[in-house]
mmCIF file of C-alpha atoms and ligand atoms in Angstrom:
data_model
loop_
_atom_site.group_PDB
_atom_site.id
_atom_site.type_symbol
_atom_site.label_atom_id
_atom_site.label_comp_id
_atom_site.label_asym_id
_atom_site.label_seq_id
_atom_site.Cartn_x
_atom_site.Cartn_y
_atom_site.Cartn_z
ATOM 1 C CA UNK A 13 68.889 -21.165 37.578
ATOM 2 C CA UNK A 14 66.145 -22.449 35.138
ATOM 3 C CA UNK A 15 65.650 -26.123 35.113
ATOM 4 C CA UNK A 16 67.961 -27.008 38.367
ATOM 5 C CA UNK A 17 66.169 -29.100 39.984
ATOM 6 C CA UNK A 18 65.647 -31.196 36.909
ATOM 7 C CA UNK A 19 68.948 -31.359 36.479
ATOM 8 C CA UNK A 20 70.454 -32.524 38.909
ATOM 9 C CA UNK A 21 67.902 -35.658 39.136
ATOM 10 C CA UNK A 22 68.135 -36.007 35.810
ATOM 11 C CA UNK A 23 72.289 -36.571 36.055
ATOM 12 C CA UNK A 24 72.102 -38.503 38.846
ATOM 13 C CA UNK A 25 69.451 -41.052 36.855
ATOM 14 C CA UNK A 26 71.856 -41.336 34.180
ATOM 15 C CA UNK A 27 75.083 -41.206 36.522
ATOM 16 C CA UNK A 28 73.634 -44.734 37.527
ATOM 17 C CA UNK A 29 72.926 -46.009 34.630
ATOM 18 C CA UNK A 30 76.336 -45.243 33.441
ATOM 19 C CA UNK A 31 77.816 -46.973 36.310
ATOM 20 C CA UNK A 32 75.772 -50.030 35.336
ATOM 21 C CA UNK A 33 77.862 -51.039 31.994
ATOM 22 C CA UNK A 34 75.311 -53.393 30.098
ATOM 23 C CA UNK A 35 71.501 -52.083 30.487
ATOM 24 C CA UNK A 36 68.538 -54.707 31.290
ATOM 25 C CA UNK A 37 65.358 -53.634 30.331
ATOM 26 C CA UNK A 38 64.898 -53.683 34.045
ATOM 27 C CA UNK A 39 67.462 -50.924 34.207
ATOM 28 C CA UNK A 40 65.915 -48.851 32.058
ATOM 29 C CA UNK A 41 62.483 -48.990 33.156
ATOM 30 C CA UNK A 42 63.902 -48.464 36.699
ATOM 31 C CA UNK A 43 65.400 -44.940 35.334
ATOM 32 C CA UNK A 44 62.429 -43.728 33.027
ATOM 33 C CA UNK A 45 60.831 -44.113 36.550
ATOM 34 C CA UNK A 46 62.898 -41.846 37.642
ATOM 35 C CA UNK A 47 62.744 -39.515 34.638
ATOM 36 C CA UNK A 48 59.240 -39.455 35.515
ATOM 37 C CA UNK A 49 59.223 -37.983 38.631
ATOM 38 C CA UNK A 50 62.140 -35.820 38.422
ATOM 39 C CA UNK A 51 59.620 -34.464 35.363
ATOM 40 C CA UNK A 52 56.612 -34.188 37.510
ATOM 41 C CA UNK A 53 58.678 -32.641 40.173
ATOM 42 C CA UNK A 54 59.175 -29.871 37.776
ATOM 43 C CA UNK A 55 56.397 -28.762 37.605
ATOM 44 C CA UNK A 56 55.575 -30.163 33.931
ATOM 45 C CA UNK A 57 52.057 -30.967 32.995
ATOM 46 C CA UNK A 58 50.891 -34.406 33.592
ATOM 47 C CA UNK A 59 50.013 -35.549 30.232
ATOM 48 C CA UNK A 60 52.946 -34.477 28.798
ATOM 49 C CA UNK A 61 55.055 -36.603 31.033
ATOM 50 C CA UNK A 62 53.231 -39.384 30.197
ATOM 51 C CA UNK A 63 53.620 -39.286 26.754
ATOM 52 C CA UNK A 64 57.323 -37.905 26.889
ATOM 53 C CA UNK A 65 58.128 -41.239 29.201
ATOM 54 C CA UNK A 66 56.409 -43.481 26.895
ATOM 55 C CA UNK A 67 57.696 -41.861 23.433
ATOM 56 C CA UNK A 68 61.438 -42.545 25.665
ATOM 57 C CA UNK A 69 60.616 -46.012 26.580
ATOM 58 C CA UNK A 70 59.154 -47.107 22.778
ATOM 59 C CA UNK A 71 62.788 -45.897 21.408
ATOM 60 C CA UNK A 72 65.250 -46.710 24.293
ATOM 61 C CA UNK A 73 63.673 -50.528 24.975
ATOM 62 C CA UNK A 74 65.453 -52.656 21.998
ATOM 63 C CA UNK A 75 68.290 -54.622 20.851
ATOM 64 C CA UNK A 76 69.690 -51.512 19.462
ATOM 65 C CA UNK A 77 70.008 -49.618 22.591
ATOM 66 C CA UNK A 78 70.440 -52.567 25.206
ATOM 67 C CA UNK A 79 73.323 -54.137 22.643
ATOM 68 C CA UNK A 80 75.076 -51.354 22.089
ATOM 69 C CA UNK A 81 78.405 -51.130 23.393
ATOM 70 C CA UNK A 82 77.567 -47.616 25.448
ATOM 71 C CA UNK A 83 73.752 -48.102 26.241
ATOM 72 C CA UNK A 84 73.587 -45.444 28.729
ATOM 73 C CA UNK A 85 75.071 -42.927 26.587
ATOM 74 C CA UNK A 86 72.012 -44.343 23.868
ATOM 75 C CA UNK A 87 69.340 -43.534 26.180
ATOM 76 C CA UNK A 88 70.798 -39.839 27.271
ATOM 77 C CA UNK A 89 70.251 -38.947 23.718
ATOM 78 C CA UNK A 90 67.096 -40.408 23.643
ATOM 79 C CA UNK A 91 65.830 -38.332 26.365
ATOM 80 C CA UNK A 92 68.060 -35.350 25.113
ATOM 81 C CA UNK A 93 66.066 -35.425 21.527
ATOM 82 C CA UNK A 94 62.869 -36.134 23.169
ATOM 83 C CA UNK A 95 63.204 -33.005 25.238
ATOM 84 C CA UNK A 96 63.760 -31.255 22.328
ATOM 85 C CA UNK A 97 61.363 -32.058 20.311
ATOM 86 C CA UNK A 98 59.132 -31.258 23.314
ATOM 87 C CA UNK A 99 60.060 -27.925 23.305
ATOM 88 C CA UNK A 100 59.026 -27.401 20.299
ATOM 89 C CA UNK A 101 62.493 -29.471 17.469
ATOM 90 C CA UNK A 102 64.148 -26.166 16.132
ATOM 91 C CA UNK A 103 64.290 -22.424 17.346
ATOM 92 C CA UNK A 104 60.997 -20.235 15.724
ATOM 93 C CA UNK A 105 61.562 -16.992 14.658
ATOM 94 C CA UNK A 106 59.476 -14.015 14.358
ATOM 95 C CA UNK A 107 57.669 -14.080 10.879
ATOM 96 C CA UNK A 108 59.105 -10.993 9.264
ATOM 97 C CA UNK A 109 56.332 -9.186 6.782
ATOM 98 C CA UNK A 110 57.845 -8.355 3.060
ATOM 99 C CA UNK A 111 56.401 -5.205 3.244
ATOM 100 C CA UNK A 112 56.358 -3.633 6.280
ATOM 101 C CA UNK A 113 56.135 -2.833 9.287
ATOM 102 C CA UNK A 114 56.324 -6.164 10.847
ATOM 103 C CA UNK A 115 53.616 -5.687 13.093
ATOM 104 C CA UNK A 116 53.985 -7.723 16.828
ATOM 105 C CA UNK A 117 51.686 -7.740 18.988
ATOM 106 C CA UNK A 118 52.485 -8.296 22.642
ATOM 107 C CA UNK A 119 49.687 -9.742 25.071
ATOM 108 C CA UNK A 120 49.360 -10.859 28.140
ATOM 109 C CA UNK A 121 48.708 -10.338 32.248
ATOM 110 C CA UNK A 122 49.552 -8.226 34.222
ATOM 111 C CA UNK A 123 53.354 -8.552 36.088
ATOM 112 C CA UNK A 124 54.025 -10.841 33.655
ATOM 113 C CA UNK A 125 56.808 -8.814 32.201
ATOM 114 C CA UNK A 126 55.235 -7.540 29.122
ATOM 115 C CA UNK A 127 56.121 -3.978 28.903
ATOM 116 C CA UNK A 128 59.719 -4.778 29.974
ATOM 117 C CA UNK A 129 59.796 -8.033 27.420
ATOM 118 C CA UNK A 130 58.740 -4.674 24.770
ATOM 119 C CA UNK A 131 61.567 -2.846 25.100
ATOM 120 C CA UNK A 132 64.251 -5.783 25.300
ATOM 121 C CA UNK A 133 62.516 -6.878 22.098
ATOM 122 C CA UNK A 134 62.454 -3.770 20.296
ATOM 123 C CA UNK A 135 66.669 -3.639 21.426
ATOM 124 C CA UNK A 136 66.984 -7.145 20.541
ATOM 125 C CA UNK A 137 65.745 -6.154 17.375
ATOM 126 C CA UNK A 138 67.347 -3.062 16.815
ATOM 127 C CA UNK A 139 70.846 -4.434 16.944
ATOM 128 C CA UNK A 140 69.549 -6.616 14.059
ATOM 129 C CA UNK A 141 68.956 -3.178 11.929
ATOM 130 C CA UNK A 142 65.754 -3.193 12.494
ATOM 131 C CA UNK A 143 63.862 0.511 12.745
ATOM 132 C CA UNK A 144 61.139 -1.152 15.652
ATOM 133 C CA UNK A 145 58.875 1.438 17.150
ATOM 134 C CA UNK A 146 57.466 0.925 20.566
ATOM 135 C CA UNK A 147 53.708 1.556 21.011
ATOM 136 C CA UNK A 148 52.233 2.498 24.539
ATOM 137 C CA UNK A 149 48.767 0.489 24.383
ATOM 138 C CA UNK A 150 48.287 -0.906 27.796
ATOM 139 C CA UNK A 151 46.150 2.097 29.159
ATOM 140 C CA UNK A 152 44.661 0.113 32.269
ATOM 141 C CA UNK A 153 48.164 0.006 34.003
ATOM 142 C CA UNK A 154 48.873 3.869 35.584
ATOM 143 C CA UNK A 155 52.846 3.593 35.000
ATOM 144 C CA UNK A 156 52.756 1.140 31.893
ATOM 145 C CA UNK A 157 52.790 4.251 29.293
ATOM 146 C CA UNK A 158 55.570 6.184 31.284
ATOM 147 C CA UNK A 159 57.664 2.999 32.114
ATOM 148 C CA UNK A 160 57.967 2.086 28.267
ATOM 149 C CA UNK A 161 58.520 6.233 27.281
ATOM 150 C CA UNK A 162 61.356 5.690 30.194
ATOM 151 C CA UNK A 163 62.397 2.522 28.329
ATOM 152 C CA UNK A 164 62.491 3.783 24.889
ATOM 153 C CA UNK A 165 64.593 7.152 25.964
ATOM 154 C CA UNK A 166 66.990 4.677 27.883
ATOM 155 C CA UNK A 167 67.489 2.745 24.244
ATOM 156 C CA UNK A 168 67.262 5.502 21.949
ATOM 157 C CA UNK A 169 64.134 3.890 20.209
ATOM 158 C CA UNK A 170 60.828 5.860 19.281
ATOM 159 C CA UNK A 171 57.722 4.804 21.668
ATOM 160 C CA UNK A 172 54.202 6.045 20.218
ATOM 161 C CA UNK A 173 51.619 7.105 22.994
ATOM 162 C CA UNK A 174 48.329 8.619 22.904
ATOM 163 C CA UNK A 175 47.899 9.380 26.593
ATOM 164 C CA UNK A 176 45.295 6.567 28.577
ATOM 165 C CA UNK A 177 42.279 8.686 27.140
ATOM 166 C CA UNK A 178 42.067 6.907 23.574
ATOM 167 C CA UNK A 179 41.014 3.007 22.693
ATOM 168 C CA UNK A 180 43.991 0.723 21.966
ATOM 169 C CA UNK A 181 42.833 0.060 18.746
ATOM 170 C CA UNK A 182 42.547 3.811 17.785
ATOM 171 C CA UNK A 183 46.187 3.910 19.470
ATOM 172 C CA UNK A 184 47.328 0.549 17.478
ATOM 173 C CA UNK A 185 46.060 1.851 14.479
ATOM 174 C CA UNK A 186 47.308 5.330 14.448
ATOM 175 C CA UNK A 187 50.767 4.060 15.143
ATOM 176 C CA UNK A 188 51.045 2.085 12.286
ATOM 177 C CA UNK A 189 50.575 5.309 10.083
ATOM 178 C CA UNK A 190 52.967 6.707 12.152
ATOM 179 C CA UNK A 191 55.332 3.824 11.366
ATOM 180 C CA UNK A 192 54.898 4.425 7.903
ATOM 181 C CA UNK A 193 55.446 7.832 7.505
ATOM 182 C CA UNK A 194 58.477 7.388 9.664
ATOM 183 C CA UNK A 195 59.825 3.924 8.046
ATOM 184 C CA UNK A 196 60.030 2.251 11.304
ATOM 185 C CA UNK A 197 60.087 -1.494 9.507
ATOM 186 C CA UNK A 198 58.466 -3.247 13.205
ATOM 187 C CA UNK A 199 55.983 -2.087 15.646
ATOM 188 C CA UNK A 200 55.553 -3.735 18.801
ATOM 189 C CA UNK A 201 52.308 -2.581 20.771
ATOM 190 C CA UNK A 202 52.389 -3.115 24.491
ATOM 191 C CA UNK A 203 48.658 -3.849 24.564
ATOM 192 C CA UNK A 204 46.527 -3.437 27.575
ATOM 193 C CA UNK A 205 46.909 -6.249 30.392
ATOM 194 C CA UNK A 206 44.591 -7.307 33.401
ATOM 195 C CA UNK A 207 45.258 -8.794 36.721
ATOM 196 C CA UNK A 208 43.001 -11.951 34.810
ATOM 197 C CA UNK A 209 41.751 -13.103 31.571
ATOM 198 C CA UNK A 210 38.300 -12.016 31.271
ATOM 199 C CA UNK A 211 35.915 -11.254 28.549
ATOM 200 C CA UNK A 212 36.567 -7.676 28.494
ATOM 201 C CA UNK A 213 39.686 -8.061 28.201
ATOM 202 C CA UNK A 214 40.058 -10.751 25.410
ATOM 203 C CA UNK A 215 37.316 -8.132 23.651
ATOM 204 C CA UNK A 216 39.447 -5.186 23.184
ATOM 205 C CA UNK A 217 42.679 -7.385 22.267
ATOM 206 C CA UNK A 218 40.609 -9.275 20.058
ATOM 207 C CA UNK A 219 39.108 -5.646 18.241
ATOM 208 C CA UNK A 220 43.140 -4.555 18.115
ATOM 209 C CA UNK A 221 43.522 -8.095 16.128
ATOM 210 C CA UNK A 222 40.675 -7.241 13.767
ATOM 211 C CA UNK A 223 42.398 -3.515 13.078
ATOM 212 C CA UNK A 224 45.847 -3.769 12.879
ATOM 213 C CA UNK A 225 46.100 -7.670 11.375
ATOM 214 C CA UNK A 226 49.226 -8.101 13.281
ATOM 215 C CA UNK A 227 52.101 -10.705 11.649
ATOM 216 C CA UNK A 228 52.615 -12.099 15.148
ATOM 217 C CA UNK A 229 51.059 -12.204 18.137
ATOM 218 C CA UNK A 230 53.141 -12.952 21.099
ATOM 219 C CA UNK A 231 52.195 -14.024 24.507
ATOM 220 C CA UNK A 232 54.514 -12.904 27.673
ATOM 221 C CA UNK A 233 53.774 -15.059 30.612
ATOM 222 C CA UNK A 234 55.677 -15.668 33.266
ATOM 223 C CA UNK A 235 57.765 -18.675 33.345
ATOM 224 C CA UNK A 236 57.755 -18.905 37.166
ATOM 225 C CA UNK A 237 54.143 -19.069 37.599
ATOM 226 C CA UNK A 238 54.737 -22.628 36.070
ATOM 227 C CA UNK A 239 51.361 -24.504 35.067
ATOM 228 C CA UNK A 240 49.181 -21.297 35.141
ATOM 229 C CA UNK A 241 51.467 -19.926 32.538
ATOM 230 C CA UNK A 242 50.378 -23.196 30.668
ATOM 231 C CA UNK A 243 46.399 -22.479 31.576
ATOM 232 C CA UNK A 244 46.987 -18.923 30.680
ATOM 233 C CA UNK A 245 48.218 -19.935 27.419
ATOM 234 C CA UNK A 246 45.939 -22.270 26.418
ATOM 235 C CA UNK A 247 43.249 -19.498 27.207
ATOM 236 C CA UNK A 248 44.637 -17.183 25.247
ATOM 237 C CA UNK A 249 45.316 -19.278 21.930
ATOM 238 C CA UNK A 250 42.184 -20.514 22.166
ATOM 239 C CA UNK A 251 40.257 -17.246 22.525
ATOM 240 C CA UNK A 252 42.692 -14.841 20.001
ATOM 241 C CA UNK A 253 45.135 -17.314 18.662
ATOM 242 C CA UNK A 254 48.839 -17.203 19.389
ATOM 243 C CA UNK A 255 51.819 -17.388 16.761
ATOM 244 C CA UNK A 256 54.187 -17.869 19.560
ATOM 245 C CA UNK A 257 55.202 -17.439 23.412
ATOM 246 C CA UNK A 258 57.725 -15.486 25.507
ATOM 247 C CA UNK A 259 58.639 -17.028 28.682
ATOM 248 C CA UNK A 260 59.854 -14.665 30.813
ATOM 249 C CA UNK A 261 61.953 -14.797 34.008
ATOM 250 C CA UNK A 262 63.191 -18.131 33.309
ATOM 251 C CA UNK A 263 66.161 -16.813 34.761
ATOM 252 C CA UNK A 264 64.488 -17.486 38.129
ATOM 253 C CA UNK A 265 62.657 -20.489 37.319
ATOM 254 C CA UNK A 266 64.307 -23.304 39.199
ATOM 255 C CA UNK A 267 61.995 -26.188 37.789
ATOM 256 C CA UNK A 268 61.043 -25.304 34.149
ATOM 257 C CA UNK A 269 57.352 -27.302 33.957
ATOM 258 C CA UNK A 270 56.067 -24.146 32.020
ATOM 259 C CA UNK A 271 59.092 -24.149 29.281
ATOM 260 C CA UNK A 272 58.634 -27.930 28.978
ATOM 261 C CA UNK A 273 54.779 -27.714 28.959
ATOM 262 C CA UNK A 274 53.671 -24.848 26.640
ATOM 263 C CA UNK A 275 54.389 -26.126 23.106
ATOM 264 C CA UNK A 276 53.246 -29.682 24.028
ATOM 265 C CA UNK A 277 49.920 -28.385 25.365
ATOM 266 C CA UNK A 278 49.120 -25.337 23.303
ATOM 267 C CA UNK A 279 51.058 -26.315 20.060
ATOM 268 C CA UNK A 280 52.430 -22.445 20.202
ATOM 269 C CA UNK A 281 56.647 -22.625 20.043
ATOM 270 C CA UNK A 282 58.607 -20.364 22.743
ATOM 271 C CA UNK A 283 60.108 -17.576 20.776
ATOM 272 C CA UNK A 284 62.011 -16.239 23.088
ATOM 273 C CA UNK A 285 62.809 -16.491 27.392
ATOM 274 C CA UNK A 286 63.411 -13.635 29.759
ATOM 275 C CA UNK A 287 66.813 -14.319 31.326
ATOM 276 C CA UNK A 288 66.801 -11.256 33.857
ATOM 277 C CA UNK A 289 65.713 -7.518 34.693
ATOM 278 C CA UNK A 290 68.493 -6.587 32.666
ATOM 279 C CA UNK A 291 67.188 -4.621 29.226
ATOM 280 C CA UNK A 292 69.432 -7.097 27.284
ATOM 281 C CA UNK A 293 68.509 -10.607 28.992
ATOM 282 C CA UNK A 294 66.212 -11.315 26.319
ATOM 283 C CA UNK A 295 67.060 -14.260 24.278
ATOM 284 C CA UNK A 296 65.340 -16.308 20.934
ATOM 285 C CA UNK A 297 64.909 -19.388 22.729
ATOM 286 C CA UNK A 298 67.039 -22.523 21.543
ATOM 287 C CA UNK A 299 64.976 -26.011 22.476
ATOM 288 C CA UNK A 300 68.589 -27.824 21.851
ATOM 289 C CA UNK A 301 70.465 -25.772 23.710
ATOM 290 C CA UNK A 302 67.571 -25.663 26.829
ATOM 291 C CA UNK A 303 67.691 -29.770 27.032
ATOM 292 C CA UNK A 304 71.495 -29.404 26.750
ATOM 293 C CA UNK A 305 71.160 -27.434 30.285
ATOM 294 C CA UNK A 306 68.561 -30.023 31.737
ATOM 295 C CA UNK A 307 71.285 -32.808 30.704
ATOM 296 C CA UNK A 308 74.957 -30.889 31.471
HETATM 297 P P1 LIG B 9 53.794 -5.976 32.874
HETATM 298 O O1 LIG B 9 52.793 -5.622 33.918
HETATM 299 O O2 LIG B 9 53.480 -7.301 32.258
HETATM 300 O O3 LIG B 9 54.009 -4.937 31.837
HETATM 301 O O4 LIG B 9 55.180 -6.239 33.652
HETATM 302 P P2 LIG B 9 56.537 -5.403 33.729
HETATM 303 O O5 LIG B 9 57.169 -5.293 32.404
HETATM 304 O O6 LIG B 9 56.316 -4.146 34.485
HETATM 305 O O7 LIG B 9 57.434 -6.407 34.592
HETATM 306 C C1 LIG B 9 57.108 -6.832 35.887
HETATM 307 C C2 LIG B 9 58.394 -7.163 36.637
HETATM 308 O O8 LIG B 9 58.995 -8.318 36.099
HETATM 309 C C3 LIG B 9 59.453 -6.073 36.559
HETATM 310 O O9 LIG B 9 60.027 -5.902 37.837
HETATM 311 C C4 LIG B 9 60.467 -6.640 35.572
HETATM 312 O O10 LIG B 9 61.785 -6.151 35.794
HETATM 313 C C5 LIG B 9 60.375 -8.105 35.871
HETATM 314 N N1 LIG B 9 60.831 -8.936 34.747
HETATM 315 C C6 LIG B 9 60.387 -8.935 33.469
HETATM 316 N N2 LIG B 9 61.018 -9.866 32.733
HETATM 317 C C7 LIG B 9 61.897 -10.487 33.559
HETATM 318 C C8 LIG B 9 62.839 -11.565 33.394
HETATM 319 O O11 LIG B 9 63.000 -12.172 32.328
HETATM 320 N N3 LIG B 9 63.556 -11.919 34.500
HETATM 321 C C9 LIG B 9 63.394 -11.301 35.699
HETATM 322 N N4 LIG B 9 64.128 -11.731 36.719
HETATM 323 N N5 LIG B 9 62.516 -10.299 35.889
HETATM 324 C C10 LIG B 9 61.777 -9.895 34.841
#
């Protein structure tokens, strides 16, 4: 389960300072300790720790908190709305285009989960009466065309392919006519991944950019690769620029550093996390509700 470990530090730390009744500054310095290392335990990026501890600190050390009548309970929402905030305050949609097709483009490496992350978009988005159409870009992968044809028959929604013969951006482009001849109001190209970023790669996704203009361009990283999802982020918002992540198999992600990390260090919100295999574990991802599950 995402964020465990975390957790259960985390409610232990402020199981003691419960137990304590009135707080000492002391006290509280002796559990941001703790909230430090349960944090860097996690897997979350150094910096970010440090400045998430000492944001904490500036707000929790005062006569407000330490006179309160529940102190304890003062600095557990401290740290709950700092977590927030670090993951990025409120829940970011996708930016939907007033005339459409919306068009989303999906990057990202290989394994990370990106043709899968298509189709549970493109159903996530379909039971919002959305027309999406599914476009088979990634033409380096042997089974990534098939696997998202398989996909789309499985959820009854349209996937565009050229075969592995033509350029993504001749694909890309040709599928947006298609969209608009066949009113499909979002189109969500699977572009073409690599086992790493390199220039050849950030090339052709780059010359897709330039042709199709997309509305959003989403990164899929996985979430269990922890601070190389982070690096890989970074790379790719600096080199194409980003509108948002998706964090996939967070489901299996038992310490959380990249879901805590990524907005902090790359500015880009989470959009959505993978929760499972499953075509429907895709969910628009909530930073409330994620510190909620850190805190219990
Ligand atoms: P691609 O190379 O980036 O297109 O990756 P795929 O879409 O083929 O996914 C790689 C593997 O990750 C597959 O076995 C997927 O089922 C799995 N996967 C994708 N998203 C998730 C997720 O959110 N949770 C889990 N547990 N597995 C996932």
């Amino acid at each position: 389960m995402v964020f465990e470990g975390l957790a259960d530090k985390l409610q232990q730390t402020f199981k003691k300072l419960r137990g304590r009744g009135k707080l000492s500054e002391s006290d509280v310095n002796d559990a941001l300790r703790e909230v430090r290392m349960a944090l860097l335990e996690a897997d979350v990026n150094f910096k970010v720790v440090k400045d998430f501890v000492a944001k904490v600190k500036e707000r929790a050390i005062g006569h407000e908190v330490l006179e309160s009548l529940t102190p304890a309970q003062q600095v557990v929402k401290i740290v709950n709305d700092e977590l927030t905030a670090l993951m990025g305050g409120t829940m970011s949609r996708i930016a939907i285009s007033p005339k459409p097709p919306t068009v989303v483009m999906l990057v990202g490496l290989q394994g990370a989960g990106k043709t899968t992350t298509a189709g549970k978009l493109a159903l996530l988005l379909k039971k919002q009466n959305k027309r999406p159409l599914l476009v088979a870009a990634d033409i380096y992968r042997p089974a990534a065309i098939k696997q998202l044809e398989v996909l789309g028959e499985k959820l009854e929604i349209p996937v565009f392919t050229l075969g592995d013969k033509e350029k993504p951006v001749v694909i890309a482009k040709k599928a947006i006519e298609h969209a608009q001849a066949y009113a499909n109001d979002i189109v969500i190209i699977d572009t073409a991944g690599r086992l790493h970023i390199n220039a050849e790669l950030m090339d052709e996704l780059k010359s897709v950019k330039q042709t199709v203009r997309p509305h959003e361009i989403l990164l899929v990283v996985d979430a269990m690769t922890g601070q190389d999802a982070v690096t890989v982020a970074e790379s790719f918002n600096n080199d194409l620029g980003l509108d948002g992540v998706i964090l996939t198999k967070l489901d299996g992600d038992a310490r959380g550093g990249a879901a805590l990390s990524v907005k902090a260090v790359t500015g880009c919100p989470i959009k959505f996390a993978g929760m499972g295999e499953k075509l429907e574990a895709l969910e628009p991802f909530h930073p409330d509700r994620m510190a909620s599950r850190i805190l219990g």
